[in-house]
């Protein structure tokens, strides 16, 4: 595949990477030595570089843990990206992506993925095969439903779905009891179910939806949205009132002295 407009930068990134290892300039040496140094990279930031593709040499960065390609002009996920076995943190927000290829499921070390500000109308099935994924950012896309198989993502702790096209609360989320953060800001949801069963939940954001009162949640959950502040203040007042009215436990009486076991 030939490079399109904007990939002059894509060809240049490899040459820049050849001179960097762990963020430190590698000393002068042969081209082969510099290339070996680049292959030891753990972090590579190419945000806002106008990229429409990346060279196949990206796959040579076998130790890469963090890759930032957000704010570019990628219309599809580069094939070389799917061959990075240690990749754990991937930024792909604000591109032109409409989906993810099946090969994306090869990123078995991936823990945090940013896909906000793309054109995803369907939840990418490849994500269901990423067992280590803990944080998934899908805000500002075009999603209207979630797959029934979502609970396969048993390690997922944070899910950001703000700015999508949900008109109903996705019922499958009630089976995601391990979630700690759930963000559904700026959707079209008029009613939320009882969320008290999400025992691990600590932050739920529902702002800018057509609802007039907060959903029922567990006592440890912080809410962000219409009526949330009043709800949390009233909850705190109830806690304090209960603490004041609870009977104080009397101190346990001291134990009598232990009788001596010695004979007279």
C-alpha positions as protocol buffer text, in pm:
chain_id: "A"
residue {
  index: 1
  type: UNK
  ca { x: 0 y: 0 z: 0 }
}
residue {
  index: 2
  type: UNK
  ca { x: 138 y: 341 z: -94 }
}
residue {
  index: 3
  type: UNK
  ca { x: 130 y: 621 z: 158 }
}
residue {
  index: 4
  type: UNK
  ca { x: -136 y: 887 z: 117 }
}
residue {
  index: 5
  type: UNK
  ca { x: -106 y: 1255 z: 186 }
}
residue {
  index: 6
  type: UNK
  ca { x: 22 y: 1314 z: 536 }
}
residue {
  index: 7
  type: UNK
  ca { x: 237 y: 1004 z: 551 }
}
residue {
  index: 8
  type: UNK
  ca { x: 557 y: 1188 z: 479 }
}
residue {
  index: 9
  type: UNK
  ca { x: 536 y: 1239 z: 854 }
}
residue {
  index: 10
  type: UNK
  ca { x: 467 y: 869 z: 893 }
}
residue {
  index: 11
  type: UNK
  ca { x: 796 y: 790 z: 720 }
}
residue {
  index: 12
  type: UNK
  ca { x: 978 y: 1045 z: 933 }
}
residue {
  index: 13
  type: UNK
  ca { x: 857 y: 910 z: 1268 }
}
residue {
  index: 14
  type: UNK
  ca { x: 1064 y: 592 z: 1232 }
}
residue {
  index: 15
  type: UNK
  ca { x: 1380 y: 791 z: 1176 }
}
residue {
  index: 16
  type: UNK
  ca { x: 1308 y: 999 z: 1487 }
}
residue {
  index: 17
  type: UNK
  ca { x: 1232 y: 684 z: 1686 }
}
residue {
  index: 18
  type: UNK
  ca { x: 1565 y: 530 z: 1583 }
}
residue {
  index: 19
  type: UNK
  ca { x: 1744 y: 784 z: 1802 }
}
residue {
  index: 20
  type: UNK
  ca { x: 1529 y: 745 z: 2114 }
}
residue {
  index: 21
  type: UNK
  ca { x: 1515 y: 479 z: 2378 }
}
residue {
  index: 22
  type: UNK
  ca { x: 1305 y: 518 z: 2696 }
}
residue {
  index: 23
  type: UNK
  ca { x: 1276 y: 890 z: 2611 }
}
residue {
  index: 24
  type: UNK
  ca { x: 1656 y: 943 z: 2607 }
}
residue {
  index: 25
  type: UNK
  ca { x: 1861 y: 1026 z: 2302 }
}
residue {
  index: 26
  type: UNK
  ca { x: 2076 y: 729 z: 2206 }
}
residue {
  index: 27
  type: UNK
  ca { x: 2439 y: 815 z: 2131 }
}
residue {
  index: 28
  type: UNK
  ca { x: 2593 y: 812 z: 1786 }
}
residue {
  index: 29
  type: UNK
  ca { x: 2664 y: 478 z: 1624 }
}
residue {
  index: 30
  type: UNK
  ca { x: 2589 y: 273 z: 1320 }
}
residue {
  index: 31
  type: UNK
  ca { x: 2244 y: 273 z: 1164 }
}
residue {
  index: 32
  type: UNK
  ca { x: 2200 y: -86 z: 1278 }
}
residue {
  index: 33
  type: UNK
  ca { x: 2279 y: 9 z: 1638 }
}
residue {
  index: 34
  type: UNK
  ca { x: 2034 y: 300 z: 1625 }
}
residue {
  index: 35
  type: UNK
  ca { x: 1764 y: 74 z: 1485 }
}
residue {
  index: 36
  type: UNK
  ca { x: 1823 y: -176 z: 1765 }
}
residue {
  index: 37
  type: UNK
  ca { x: 1781 y: 108 z: 2014 }
}
residue {
  index: 38
  type: UNK
  ca { x: 1450 y: 210 z: 1858 }
}
residue {
  index: 39
  type: UNK
  ca { x: 1324 y: -145 z: 1889 }
}
residue {
  index: 40
  type: UNK
  ca { x: 1370 y: -117 z: 2264 }
}
residue {
  index: 41
  type: UNK
  ca { x: 1122 y: 173 z: 2284 }
}
residue {
  index: 42
  type: UNK
  ca { x: 857 y: 147 z: 2551 }
}
residue {
  index: 43
  type: UNK
  ca { x: 668 y: 472 z: 2483 }
}
residue {
  index: 44
  type: UNK
  ca { x: 596 y: 646 z: 2153 }
}
residue {
  index: 45
  type: UNK
  ca { x: 387 y: 965 z: 2124 }
}
residue {
  index: 46
  type: UNK
  ca { x: 268 y: 1071 z: 1777 }
}
residue {
  index: 47
  type: UNK
  ca { x: -42 y: 1271 z: 1870 }
}
residue {
  index: 48
  type: UNK
  ca { x: -165 y: 1531 z: 1622 }
}
residue {
  index: 49
  type: UNK
  ca { x: 99 y: 1449 z: 1361 }
}
residue {
  index: 50
  type: UNK
  ca { x: -139 y: 1441 z: 1062 }
}
residue {
  index: 51
  type: UNK
  ca { x: -83 y: 1069 z: 1006 }
}
residue {
  index: 52
  type: UNK
  ca { x: -307 y: 868 z: 772 }
}
residue {
  index: 53
  type: UNK
  ca { x: -101 y: 553 z: 803 }
}
residue {
  index: 54
  type: UNK
  ca { x: 210 y: 426 z: 978 }
}
residue {
  index: 55
  type: UNK
  ca { x: 496 y: 222 z: 831 }
}
residue {
  index: 56
  type: UNK
  ca { x: 511 y: -155 z: 870 }
}
residue {
  index: 57
  type: UNK
  ca { x: 827 y: -104 z: 1080 }
}
residue {
  index: 58
  type: UNK
  ca { x: 600 y: -18 z: 1374 }
}
residue {
  index: 59
  type: UNK
  ca { x: 559 y: -392 z: 1431 }
}
residue {
  index: 60
  type: UNK
  ca { x: 932 y: -414 z: 1508 }
}
residue {
  index: 61
  type: UNK
  ca { x: 880 y: -224 z: 1836 }
}
residue {
  index: 62
  type: UNK
  ca { x: 819 y: -546 z: 2029 }
}
residue {
  index: 63
  type: UNK
  ca { x: 875 y: -384 z: 2371 }
}
residue {
  index: 64
  type: UNK
  ca { x: 636 y: -92 z: 2315 }
}
residue {
  index: 65
  type: UNK
  ca { x: 398 y: -43 z: 2610 }
}
residue {
  index: 66
  type: UNK
  ca { x: 243 y: 297 z: 2531 }
}
residue {
  index: 67
  type: UNK
  ca { x: 144 y: 427 z: 2187 }
}
residue {
  index: 68
  type: UNK
  ca { x: -32 y: 760 z: 2127 }
}
residue {
  index: 69
  type: UNK
  ca { x: -185 y: 809 z: 1782 }
}
residue {
  index: 70
  type: UNK
  ca { x: -472 y: 1035 z: 1886 }
}
residue {
  index: 71
  type: UNK
  ca { x: -564 y: 1346 z: 1689 }
}
residue {
  index: 72
  type: UNK
  ca { x: -446 y: 1211 z: 1354 }
}
residue {
  index: 73
  type: UNK
  ca { x: -629 y: 1124 z: 1030 }
}
residue {
  index: 74
  type: UNK
  ca { x: -639 y: 746 z: 1055 }
}
residue {
  index: 75
  type: UNK
  ca { x: -940 y: 596 z: 876 }
}
residue {
  index: 76
  type: UNK
  ca { x: -856 y: 242 z: 986 }
}
residue {
  index: 77
  type: UNK
  ca { x: -631 y: 78 z: 1242 }
}
residue {
  index: 78
  type: UNK
  ca { x: -287 y: 13 z: 1088 }
}
residue {
  index: 79
  type: UNK
  ca { x: -213 y: -358 z: 1051 }
}
residue {
  index: 80
  type: UNK
  ca { x: 131 y: -317 z: 1210 }
}
residue {
  index: 81
  type: UNK
  ca { x: -30 y: -186 z: 1530 }
}
residue {
  index: 82
  type: UNK
  ca { x: -202 y: -522 z: 1586 }
}
residue {
  index: 83
  type: UNK
  ca { x: 134 y: -696 z: 1611 }
}
residue {
  index: 84
  type: UNK
  ca { x: 262 y: -530 z: 1929 }
}
residue {
  index: 85
  type: UNK
  ca { x: 254 y: -806 z: 2192 }
}
residue {
  index: 86
  type: UNK
  ca { x: 335 y: -589 z: 2497 }
}
residue {
  index: 87
  type: UNK
  ca { x: 117 y: -289 z: 2415 }
}
residue {
  index: 88
  type: UNK
  ca { x: -79 y: -189 z: 2727 }
}
residue {
  index: 89
  type: UNK
  ca { x: -186 y: 175 z: 2671 }
}
residue {
  index: 90
  type: UNK
  ca { x: -322 y: 282 z: 2333 }
}
residue {
  index: 91
  type: UNK
  ca { x: -455 y: 626 z: 2237 }
}
residue {
  index: 92
  type: UNK
  ca { x: -663 y: 628 z: 1915 }
}
residue {
  index: 93
  type: UNK
  ca { x: -904 y: 909 z: 1996 }
}
residue {
  index: 94
  type: UNK
  ca { x: -1005 y: 1181 z: 1748 }
}
residue {
  index: 95
  type: UNK
  ca { x: -934 y: 996 z: 1426 }
}
residue {
  index: 96
  type: UNK
  ca { x: -1176 y: 876 z: 1156 }
}
residue {
  index: 97
  type: UNK
  ca { x: -1221 y: 517 z: 1269 }
}
residue {
  index: 98
  type: UNK
  ca { x: -1549 y: 340 z: 1194 }
}
residue {
  index: 99
  type: UNK
  ca { x: -1448 y: 3 z: 1336 }
}
residue {
  index: 100
  type: UNK
  ca { x: -1165 y: -220 z: 1452 }
}
residue {
  index: 101
  type: UNK
  ca { x: -1025 y: -516 z: 1257 }
}
residue {
  index: 102
  type: UNK
  ca { x: -1050 y: -872 z: 1395 }
}
residue {
  index: 103
  type: UNK
  ca { x: -670 y: -870 z: 1434 }
}
residue {
  index: 104
  type: UNK
  ca { x: -711 y: -605 z: 1705 }
}
residue {
  index: 105
  type: UNK
  ca { x: -795 y: -893 z: 1941 }
}
residue {
  index: 106
  type: UNK
  ca { x: -428 y: -994 z: 1918 }
}
residue {
  index: 107
  type: UNK
  ca { x: -340 y: -711 z: 2159 }
}
residue {
  index: 108
  type: UNK
  ca { x: -375 y: -941 z: 2458 }
}
residue {
  index: 109
  type: UNK
  ca { x: -171 y: -717 z: 2692 }
}
residue {
  index: 110
  type: UNK
  ca { x: -392 y: -411 z: 2636 }
}
residue {
  index: 111
  type: UNK
  ca { x: -515 y: -255 z: 2962 }
}
residue {
  index: 112
  type: UNK
  ca { x: -634 y: 97 z: 2868 }
}
residue {
  index: 113
  type: UNK
  ca { x: -783 y: 200 z: 2534 }
}
residue {
  index: 114
  type: UNK
  ca { x: -893 y: 546 z: 2421 }
}
residue {
  index: 115
  type: UNK
  ca { x: -1128 y: 555 z: 2118 }
}
residue {
  index: 116
  type: UNK
  ca { x: -1318 y: 876 z: 2188 }
}
residue {
  index: 117
  type: UNK
  ca { x: -1417 y: 1111 z: 1906 }
}
residue {
  index: 118
  type: UNK
  ca { x: -1435 y: 857 z: 1624 }
}
residue {
  index: 119
  type: UNK
  ca { x: -1728 y: 731 z: 1413 }
}
residue {
  index: 120
  type: UNK
  ca { x: -1806 y: 398 z: 1578 }
}
residue {
  index: 121
  type: UNK
  ca { x: -2172 y: 305 z: 1524 }
}
residue {
  index: 122
  type: UNK
  ca { x: -2130 y: -50 z: 1656 }
}
residue {
  index: 123
  type: UNK
  ca { x: -1942 y: -181 z: 1955 }
}
residue {
  index: 124
  type: UNK
  ca { x: -1622 y: -341 z: 1814 }
}
residue {
  index: 125
  type: UNK
  ca { x: -1647 y: -719 z: 1866 }
}
residue {
  index: 126
  type: UNK
  ca { x: -1269 y: -752 z: 1889 }
}
residue {
  index: 127
  type: UNK
  ca { x: -1281 y: -579 z: 2228 }
}
residue {
  index: 128
  type: UNK
  ca { x: -1471 y: -872 z: 2377 }
}
residue {
  index: 129
  type: UNK
  ca { x: -1158 y: -1084 z: 2330 }
}
residue {
  index: 130
  type: UNK
  ca { x: -923 y: -860 z: 2530 }
}
residue {
  index: 131
  type: UNK
  ca { x: -907 y: -1022 z: 2875 }
}
residue {
  index: 132
  type: UNK
  ca { x: -678 y: -763 z: 3040 }
}
residue {
  index: 133
  type: UNK
  ca { x: -869 y: -449 z: 2935 }
}
residue {
  index: 134
  type: UNK
  ca { x: -955 y: -242 z: 3243 }
}
residue {
  index: 135
  type: UNK
  ca { x: -1037 y: 103 z: 3102 }
}
residue {
  index: 136
  type: UNK
  ca { x: -1234 y: 169 z: 2783 }
}
residue {
  index: 137
  type: UNK
  ca { x: -1299 y: 521 z: 2654 }
}
residue {
  index: 138
  type: UNK
  ca { x: -1573 y: 527 z: 2386 }
}
residue {
  index: 139
  type: UNK
  ca { x: -1708 y: 879 z: 2434 }
}
residue {
  index: 140
  type: UNK
  ca { x: -1828 y: 1094 z: 2142 }
}
residue {
  index: 141
  type: UNK
  ca { x: -1902 y: 812 z: 1900 }
}
residue {
  index: 142
  type: UNK
  ca { x: -2232 y: 692 z: 1747 }
}
residue {
  index: 143
  type: UNK
  ca { x: -2319 y: 394 z: 1965 }
}
residue {
  index: 144
  type: UNK
  ca { x: -2685 y: 317 z: 2040 }
}
residue {
  index: 145
  type: UNK
  ca { x: -2655 y: -31 z: 2196 }
}
residue {
  index: 146
  type: UNK
  ca { x: -2407 y: -266 z: 2360 }
}
residue {
  index: 147
  type: UNK
  ca { x: -2355 y: -637 z: 2293 }
}
residue {
  index: 148
  type: UNK
  ca { x: -2509 y: -899 z: 2520 }
}
residue {
  index: 149
  type: UNK
  ca { x: -2162 y: -1053 z: 2552 }
}
residue {
  index: 150
  type: UNK
  ca { x: -2018 y: -745 z: 2726 }
}
residue {
  index: 151
  type: UNK
  ca { x: -1982 y: -928 z: 3063 }
}
residue {
  index: 152
  type: UNK
  ca { x: -1703 y: -1132 z: 2902 }
}
residue {
  index: 153
  type: UNK
  ca { x: -1489 y: -826 z: 2973 }
}
residue {
  index: 154
  type: UNK
  ca { x: -1456 y: -935 z: 3334 }
}
residue {
  index: 155
  type: UNK
  ca { x: -1157 y: -710 z: 3414 }
}
residue {
  index: 156
  type: UNK
  ca { x: -1321 y: -390 z: 3290 }
}
residue {
  index: 157
  type: UNK
  ca { x: -1334 y: -128 z: 3568 }
}
residue {
  index: 158
  type: UNK
  ca { x: -1400 y: 199 z: 3381 }
}
residue {
  index: 159
  type: UNK
  ca { x: -1638 y: 252 z: 3086 }
}
residue {
  index: 160
  type: UNK
  ca { x: -1691 y: 595 z: 2927 }
}
residue {
  index: 161
  type: UNK
  ca { x: -1992 y: 618 z: 2691 }
}
residue {
  index: 162
  type: UNK
  ca { x: -2068 y: 991 z: 2702 }
}
residue {
  index: 163
  type: UNK
  ca { x: -2180 y: 1172 z: 2388 }
}
residue {
  index: 164
  type: UNK
  ca { x: -2327 y: 870 z: 2208 }
}
residue {
  index: 165
  type: UNK
  ca { x: -2682 y: 791 z: 2088 }
}
residue {
  index: 166
  type: UNK
  ca { x: -2827 y: 576 z: 2364 }
}
residue {
  index: 167
  type: UNK
  ca { x: -3200 y: 634 z: 2410 }
}
residue {
  index: 168
  type: UNK
  ca { x: -3234 y: 365 z: 2678 }
}
residue {
  index: 169
  type: UNK
  ca { x: -3003 y: 251 z: 2953 }
}
residue {
  index: 170
  type: UNK
  ca { x: -2825 y: -58 z: 2812 }
}
residue {
  index: 171
  type: UNK
  ca { x: -2960 y: -343 z: 3029 }
}
residue {
  index: 172
  type: UNK
  ca { x: -2640 y: -546 z: 2987 }
}
residue {
  index: 173
  type: UNK
  ca { x: -2465 y: -292 z: 3211 }
}
residue {
  index: 174
  type: UNK
  ca { x: -2662 y: -428 z: 3506 }
}
residue {
  index: 175
  type: UNK
  ca { x: -2455 y: -745 z: 3467 }
}
residue {
  index: 176
  type: UNK
  ca { x: -2125 y: -553 z: 3489 }
}
residue {
  index: 177
  type: UNK
  ca { x: -2097 y: -572 z: 3865 }
}
residue {
  index: 178
  type: UNK
  ca { x: -1721 y: -510 z: 3861 }
}
residue {
  index: 179
  type: UNK
  ca { x: -1747 y: -159 z: 3710 }
}
residue {
  index: 180
  type: UNK
  ca { x: -1616 y: 123 z: 3929 }
}
residue {
  index: 181
  type: UNK
  ca { x: -1668 y: 413 z: 3686 }
}
residue {
  index: 182
  type: UNK
  ca { x: -1957 y: 448 z: 3440 }
}
residue {
  index: 183
  type: UNK
  ca { x: -2009 y: 763 z: 3233 }
}
residue {
  index: 184
  type: UNK
  ca { x: -2327 y: 808 z: 3026 }
}
residue {
  index: 185
  type: UNK
  ca { x: -2325 y: 1189 z: 2999 }
}
residue {
  index: 186
  type: UNK
  ca { x: -2483 y: 1353 z: 2695 }
}
residue {
  index: 187
  type: UNK
  ca { x: -2704 y: 1074 z: 2571 }
}
residue {
  index: 188
  type: UNK
  ca { x: -3086 y: 1061 z: 2531 }
}
residue {
  index: 189
  type: UNK
  ca { x: -3176 y: 838 z: 2824 }
}
residue {
  index: 190
  type: UNK
  ca { x: -3501 y: 944 z: 2994 }
}
residue {
  index: 191
  type: UNK
  ca { x: -3506 y: 682 z: 3269 }
}
residue {
  index: 192
  type: UNK
  ca { x: -3243 y: 492 z: 3462 }
}
residue {
  index: 193
  type: UNK
  ca { x: -3303 y: 160 z: 3640 }
}
residue {
  index: 194
  type: UNK
  ca { x: -3207 y: 80 z: 3998 }
}
residue {
  index: 195
  type: UNK
  ca { x: -2826 y: 64 z: 3999 }
}
residue {
  index: 196
  type: UNK
  ca { x: -2782 y: -37 z: 4362 }
}
residue {
  index: 197
  type: UNK
  ca { x: -2688 y: -387 z: 4250 }
}
residue {
  index: 198
  type: UNK
  ca { x: -2363 y: -261 z: 4096 }
}
residue {
  index: 199
  type: UNK
  ca { x: -2172 y: -322 z: 4417 }
}
residue {
  index: 200
  type: UNK
  ca { x: -1831 y: -203 z: 4293 }
}
residue {
  index: 201
  type: UNK
  ca { x: -1958 y: 122 z: 4140 }
}
residue {
  index: 202
  type: UNK
  ca { x: -1799 y: 437 z: 4285 }
}
residue {
  index: 203
  type: UNK
  ca { x: -1871 y: 704 z: 4020 }
}
residue {
  index: 204
  type: UNK
  ca { x: -2176 y: 731 z: 3794 }
}
residue {
  index: 205
  type: UNK
  ca { x: -2216 y: 1027 z: 3559 }
}
residue {
  index: 206
  type: UNK
  ca { x: -2551 y: 1083 z: 3385 }
}
residue {
  index: 207
  type: UNK
  ca { x: -2546 y: 1460 z: 3321 }
}
residue {
  index: 208
  type: UNK
  ca { x: -2717 y: 1611 z: 3014 }
}
residue {
  index: 209
  type: UNK
  ca { x: -2974 y: 1335 z: 2979 }
}
residue {
  index: 210
  type: UNK
  ca { x: -3350 y: 1411 z: 2990 }
}
residue {
  index: 211
  type: UNK
  ca { x: -3395 y: 1292 z: 3351 }
}
residue {
  index: 212
  type: UNK
  ca { x: -3510 y: 1496 z: 3648 }
}
residue {
  index: 213
  type: UNK
  ca { x: -3383 y: 1292 z: 3940 }
}
residue {
  index: 214
  type: UNK
  ca { x: -3086 y: 1066 z: 4012 }
}
residue {
  index: 215
  type: UNK
  ca { x: -3114 y: 688 z: 3986 }
}
residue {
  index: 216
  type: UNK
  ca { x: -3096 y: 472 z: 4297 }
}
residue {
  index: 217
  type: UNK
  ca { x: -2736 y: 373 z: 4363 }
}
residue {
  index: 218
  type: UNK
  ca { x: -2528 y: 226 z: 4643 }
}
residue {
  index: 219
  type: UNK
  ca { x: -2429 y: 446 z: 4937 }
}
residue {
  index: 220
  type: UNK
  ca { x: -2065 y: 464 z: 4826 }
}
residue {
  index: 221
  type: UNK
  ca { x: -2142 y: 599 z: 4477 }
}
residue {
  index: 222
  type: UNK
  ca { x: -2061 y: 956 z: 4380 }
}
residue {
  index: 223
  type: UNK
  ca { x: -2314 y: 1096 z: 4130 }
}
residue {
  index: 224
  type: UNK
  ca { x: -2268 y: 1361 z: 3861 }
}
residue {
  index: 225
  type: UNK
  ca { x: -2583 y: 1496 z: 3698 }
}
residue {
  index: 226
  type: UNK
  ca { x: -2914 y: 1675 z: 3745 }
}
residue {
  index: 227
  type: UNK
  ca { x: -3012 y: 1663 z: 4113 }
}
residue {
  index: 228
  type: UNK
  ca { x: -2698 y: 1475 z: 4214 }
}
residue {
  index: 229
  type: UNK
  ca { x: -2566 y: 1737 z: 4455 }
}
residue {
  index: 230
  type: UNK
  ca { x: -2893 y: 1758 z: 4647 }
}
residue {
  index: 231
  type: UNK
  ca { x: -2921 y: 1380 z: 4653 }
}
residue {
  index: 232
  type: UNK
  ca { x: -2572 y: 1335 z: 4798 }
}
residue {
  index: 233
  type: UNK
  ca { x: -2621 y: 1611 z: 5057 }
}
residue {
  index: 234
  type: UNK
  ca { x: -2946 y: 1450 z: 5176 }
}
residue {
  index: 235
  type: UNK
  ca { x: -2772 y: 1112 z: 5189 }
}
residue {
  index: 236
  type: UNK
  ca { x: -2494 y: 1258 z: 5402 }
}
residue {
  index: 237
  type: UNK
  ca { x: -2745 y: 1418 z: 5640 }
}
residue {
  index: 238
  type: UNK
  ca { x: -2920 y: 1083 z: 5683 }
}
residue {
  index: 239
  type: UNK
  ca { x: -2589 y: 916 z: 5762 }
}
residue {
  index: 240
  type: UNK
  ca { x: -2505 y: 1177 z: 6024 }
}
residue {
  index: 241
  type: UNK
  ca { x: -2852 y: 1151 z: 6180 }
}
residue {
  index: 242
  type: UNK
  ca { x: -2824 y: 774 z: 6201 }
}
residue {
  index: 243
  type: UNK
  ca { x: -2480 y: 803 z: 6359 }
}
residue {
  index: 244
  type: UNK
  ca { x: -2616 y: 1040 z: 6626 }
}
residue {
  index: 245
  type: UNK
  ca { x: -2919 y: 826 z: 6704 }
}
residue {
  index: 246
  type: UNK
  ca { x: -2731 y: 498 z: 6721 }
}
residue {
  index: 247
  type: UNK
  ca { x: -2700 y: 376 z: 7083 }
}
residue {
  index: 248
  type: UNK
  ca { x: -2351 y: 394 z: 7216 }
}
residue {
  index: 249
  type: UNK
  ca { x: -2206 y: 63 z: 7321 }
}
residue {
  index: 250
  type: UNK
  ca { x: -2122 y: 42 z: 7689 }
}
residue {
  index: 251
  type: UNK
  ca { x: -1759 y: -49 z: 7757 }
}
residue {
  index: 252
  type: UNK
  ca { x: -1711 y: -414 z: 7827 }
}
residue {
  index: 253
  type: UNK
  ca { x: -1666 y: -484 z: 8200 }
}
residue {
  index: 254
  type: UNK
  ca { x: -1322 y: -590 z: 8305 }
}
residue {
  index: 255
  type: UNK
  ca { x: -1264 y: -959 z: 8345 }
}
residue {
  index: 256
  type: UNK
  ca { x: -1229 y: -1088 z: 8703 }
}
residue {
  index: 257
  type: UNK
  ca { x: -877 y: -1174 z: 8811 }
}
residue {
  index: 258
  type: UNK
  ca { x: -770 y: -1521 z: 8706 }
}
residue {
  index: 259
  type: UNK
  ca { x: -764 y: -1754 z: 9008 }
}
residue {
  index: 260
  type: UNK
  ca { x: -428 y: -1884 z: 9111 }
}
residue {
  index: 261
  type: UNK
  ca { x: -362 y: -2242 z: 9022 }
}
residue {
  index: 262
  type: UNK
  ca { x: -110 y: -2289 z: 9301 }
}
residue {
  index: 263
  type: UNK
  ca { x: -204 y: -2522 z: 9587 }
}
residue {
  index: 264
  type: UNK
  ca { x: -210 y: -2390 z: 9950 }
}
